[in-house]
mmCIF file of C-alpha atoms in Angstrom:
data_model
loop_
_atom_site.group_PDB
_atom_site.id
_atom_site.type_symbol
_atom_site.label_atom_id
_atom_site.label_comp_id
_atom_site.label_asym_id
_atom_site.label_seq_id
_atom_site.Cartn_x
_atom_site.Cartn_y
_atom_site.Cartn_z
ATOM 1 C CA UNK E 253 15.774 8.676 -12.456
ATOM 2 C CA UNK E 254 17.904 8.848 -9.279
ATOM 3 C CA UNK E 255 16.936 9.367 -5.771
ATOM 4 C CA UNK E 256 18.886 10.557 -2.763
ATOM 5 C CA UNK E 257 16.479 8.494 -0.605
ATOM 6 C CA UNK E 258 16.557 4.759 -0.880
ATOM 7 C CA UNK E 259 15.536 1.874 1.339
ATOM 8 C CA UNK E 260 18.244 0.115 3.317
ATOM 9 C CA UNK E 261 15.712 -2.764 3.978
ATOM 10 C CA UNK E 262 12.449 -3.916 2.450
ATOM 11 C CA UNK E 263 11.034 -6.838 4.414
ATOM 12 C CA UNK E 264 7.723 -8.730 3.825
ATOM 13 C CA UNK E 265 6.285 -10.313 7.052
ATOM 14 C CA UNK E 266 5.882 -14.120 7.084
ATOM 15 C CA UNK E 267 2.130 -13.751 6.750
ATOM 16 C CA UNK E 268 2.823 -11.375 3.765
ATOM 17 C CA UNK E 269 0.320 -8.813 5.234
ATOM 18 C CA UNK E 270 3.007 -6.052 5.953
ATOM 19 C CA UNK E 271 5.978 -4.500 4.384
ATOM 20 C CA UNK E 272 8.703 -3.118 6.712
ATOM 21 C CA UNK E 273 10.778 -0.333 5.033
ATOM 22 C CA UNK E 274 13.813 1.336 6.494
ATOM 23 C CA UNK E 275 15.428 4.268 4.594
ATOM 24 C CA UNK E 276 18.961 5.534 4.496
ATOM 25 C CA UNK E 277 17.775 8.755 6.318
ATOM 26 C CA UNK E 278 16.444 6.898 9.238
ATOM 27 C CA UNK E 279 12.733 6.910 8.337
ATOM 28 C CA UNK E 280 11.091 3.605 8.800
ATOM 29 C CA UNK E 281 7.617 2.285 8.473
ATOM 30 C CA UNK E 282 5.482 -0.869 8.694
ATOM 31 C CA UNK E 283 3.003 -0.654 5.740
ATOM 32 C CA UNK E 284 -0.020 -2.934 5.668
ATOM 33 C CA UNK E 285 -0.476 -4.687 2.382
ATOM 34 C CA UNK E 286 -4.187 -3.542 2.363
ATOM 35 C CA UNK E 287 -3.025 0.042 2.479
ATOM 36 C CA UNK E 288 -0.431 -0.497 -0.260
ATOM 37 C CA UNK E 289 -3.040 -2.157 -2.464
ATOM 38 C CA UNK E 290 -5.734 0.416 -2.110
ATOM 39 C CA UNK E 291 -3.324 3.317 -2.445
ATOM 40 C CA UNK E 292 -1.371 1.740 -5.300
ATOM 41 C CA UNK E 293 0.178 4.387 -7.660
ATOM 42 C CA UNK E 294 -1.036 2.325 -10.650
ATOM 43 C CA UNK E 295 -3.276 3.776 -13.268
ATOM 44 C CA UNK E 296 -5.756 0.957 -12.498
ATOM 45 C CA UNK E 297 -6.246 2.689 -9.068
ATOM 46 C CA UNK E 298 -5.263 6.307 -9.723
ATOM 47 C CA UNK E 299 -6.764 6.517 -13.136
ATOM 48 C CA UNK E 300 -5.316 8.309 -16.100
ATOM 49 C CA UNK E 301 -6.264 11.845 -15.186
ATOM 50 C CA UNK E 302 -7.994 13.958 -12.593
ATOM 51 C CA UNK E 303 -11.250 12.567 -11.255
ATOM 52 C CA UNK E 304 -10.518 8.996 -12.398
ATOM 53 C CA UNK E 305 -9.335 7.571 -9.142
ATOM 54 C CA UNK E 306 -10.972 4.280 -8.182
ATOM 55 C CA UNK E 307 -11.965 3.461 -4.697
ATOM 56 C CA UNK E 308 -11.020 -0.197 -4.361
ATOM 57 C CA UNK E 309 -13.187 -2.099 -1.847
ATOM 58 C CA UNK E 310 -12.806 -5.517 -0.119
ATOM 59 C CA UNK E 311 -9.000 -5.653 0.276
ATOM 60 C CA UNK E 312 -8.763 -6.226 4.035
ATOM 61 C CA UNK E 313 -7.259 -9.694 3.485
ATOM 62 C CA UNK E 314 -4.942 -8.915 0.582
ATOM 63 C CA UNK E 315 -1.323 -10.143 0.824
ATOM 64 C CA UNK E 316 1.911 -9.233 -1.008
ATOM 65 C CA UNK E 317 2.649 -11.943 -3.476
ATOM 66 C CA UNK E 318 6.011 -10.606 -4.868
ATOM 67 C CA UNK E 319 8.169 -7.649 -5.183
ATOM 68 C CA UNK E 320 10.340 -6.856 -8.256
ATOM 69 C CA UNK E 321 13.048 -4.019 -8.149
ATOM 70 C CA UNK E 322 12.340 -1.336 -10.868
ATOM 71 C CA UNK E 323 15.541 0.429 -11.745
ATOM 72 C CA UNK E 324 17.176 2.178 -8.816
ATOM 73 C CA UNK E 325 14.139 4.178 -7.840
ATOM 74 C CA UNK E 326 11.185 1.885 -7.152
ATOM 75 C CA UNK E 327 9.738 -1.658 -6.527
ATOM 76 C CA UNK E 328 6.802 -3.214 -8.305
ATOM 77 C CA UNK E 329 4.582 -4.861 -5.786
ATOM 78 C CA UNK E 330 2.270 -7.761 -6.821
ATOM 79 C CA UNK E 331 -0.641 -8.703 -4.610
ATOM 80 C CA UNK E 332 -2.398 -12.068 -4.260
ATOM 81 C CA UNK E 333 -5.531 -10.632 -5.745
ATOM 82 C CA UNK E 334 -3.768 -10.398 -9.178
ATOM 83 C CA UNK E 335 -2.953 -6.602 -9.011
ATOM 84 C CA UNK E 336 0.587 -6.122 -10.129
ATOM 85 C CA UNK E 337 0.879 -2.866 -11.943
ATOM 86 C CA UNK E 338 1.770 -0.558 -9.114
ATOM 87 C CA UNK E 339 5.371 0.806 -9.212
ATOM 88 C CA UNK E 340 6.073 2.245 -5.719
ATOM 89 C CA UNK E 341 8.861 4.738 -5.859
ATOM 90 C CA UNK E 342 11.160 5.125 -2.889
ATOM 91 C CA UNK E 343 9.744 8.591 -2.287
ATOM 92 C CA UNK E 344 6.114 7.285 -2.288
ATOM 93 C CA UNK E 345 7.036 4.379 0.096
ATOM 94 C CA UNK E 346 8.802 7.008 2.382
ATOM 95 C CA UNK E 347 5.707 9.223 2.295
ATOM 96 C CA UNK E 348 3.455 6.340 3.279
ATOM 97 C CA UNK E 349 5.972 5.303 6.050
ATOM 98 C CA UNK E 350 5.727 8.930 7.515
ATOM 99 C CA UNK E 351 1.976 9.441 7.164
ATOM 100 C CA UNK E 352 0.171 6.708 5.462
ATOM 101 C CA UNK E 353 -2.616 6.892 8.044
ATOM 102 C CA UNK E 354 -3.901 10.127 6.470
ATOM 103 C CA UNK E 355 -4.528 8.825 2.903
ATOM 104 C CA UNK E 356 -5.801 5.568 4.392
ATOM 105 C CA UNK E 357 -8.291 7.400 6.541
ATOM 106 C CA UNK E 358 -9.387 9.371 3.389
ATOM 107 C CA UNK E 359 -9.813 5.952 1.602
ATOM 108 C CA UNK E 360 -11.985 4.674 4.514
ATOM 109 C CA UNK E 361 -14.145 7.846 4.289
ATOM 110 C CA UNK E 362 -14.548 7.244 0.461
ATOM 111 C CA UNK E 363 -15.651 3.760 1.156
ATOM 112 C CA UNK E 364 -18.322 4.900 3.569
ATOM 113 C CA UNK E 365 -19.519 7.641 1.242
ATOM 114 C CA UNK E 366 -19.943 5.074 -1.476
ATOM 115 C CA UNK E 367 -21.590 2.362 0.670
ATOM 116 C CA UNK E 368 -18.493 0.053 0.203
ATOM 117 C CA UNK E 369 -16.515 -1.792 2.833
ATOM 118 C CA UNK E 370 -12.930 -3.117 3.356
ATOM 119 C CA UNK E 371 -14.061 -6.707 3.238
ATOM 120 C CA UNK E 372 -14.338 -9.648 5.553
ATOM 121 C CA UNK E 373 -12.458 -9.941 8.785
ATOM 122 C CA UNK E 374 -9.926 -12.826 8.862
ATOM 123 C CA UNK E 375 -10.588 -15.582 11.231
ATOM 124 C CA UNK E 376 -9.239 -14.909 14.772
ATOM 125 C CA UNK E 377 -8.888 -11.139 13.943
ATOM 126 C CA UNK E 378 -12.060 -10.170 16.003
ATOM 127 C CA UNK E 379 -14.300 -7.099 15.414
ATOM 128 C CA UNK E 380 -12.930 -3.640 15.039
ATOM 129 C CA UNK E 381 -14.270 -0.360 14.023
ATOM 130 C CA UNK E 382 -13.109 -1.022 10.519
ATOM 131 C CA UNK E 383 -14.723 -4.572 10.500
ATOM 132 C CA UNK E 384 -18.177 -3.055 10.925
ATOM 133 C CA UNK E 385 -17.942 -1.124 7.684
#
């Protein structure tokens, strides 16, 4: 599989809570580890067919543990909670860089509808709208 879009830079923050991506077409984004984890393209999260998607709660504090290139089209991201089966294509990372807020807001809505929450607030993070969930 080849892609005309590819990242010029993939950089994990020192606290491992964000991934900064800059693409060859100028699109850039700062992607929270929590968003990447709960929107993982893995079958574990997306399911194996329609209607099988899993709403993953409690990942507010997840961090990126490792990244492994997958061919010339993607990167496998491993998280410190043990999830490591998500293969993030350049196209998907670009899509999240442009408008990751929309699917993440839908995720938060799913959490509320199911009576779930994002998990504990890290020390020193304070209270936010998301922390009350």
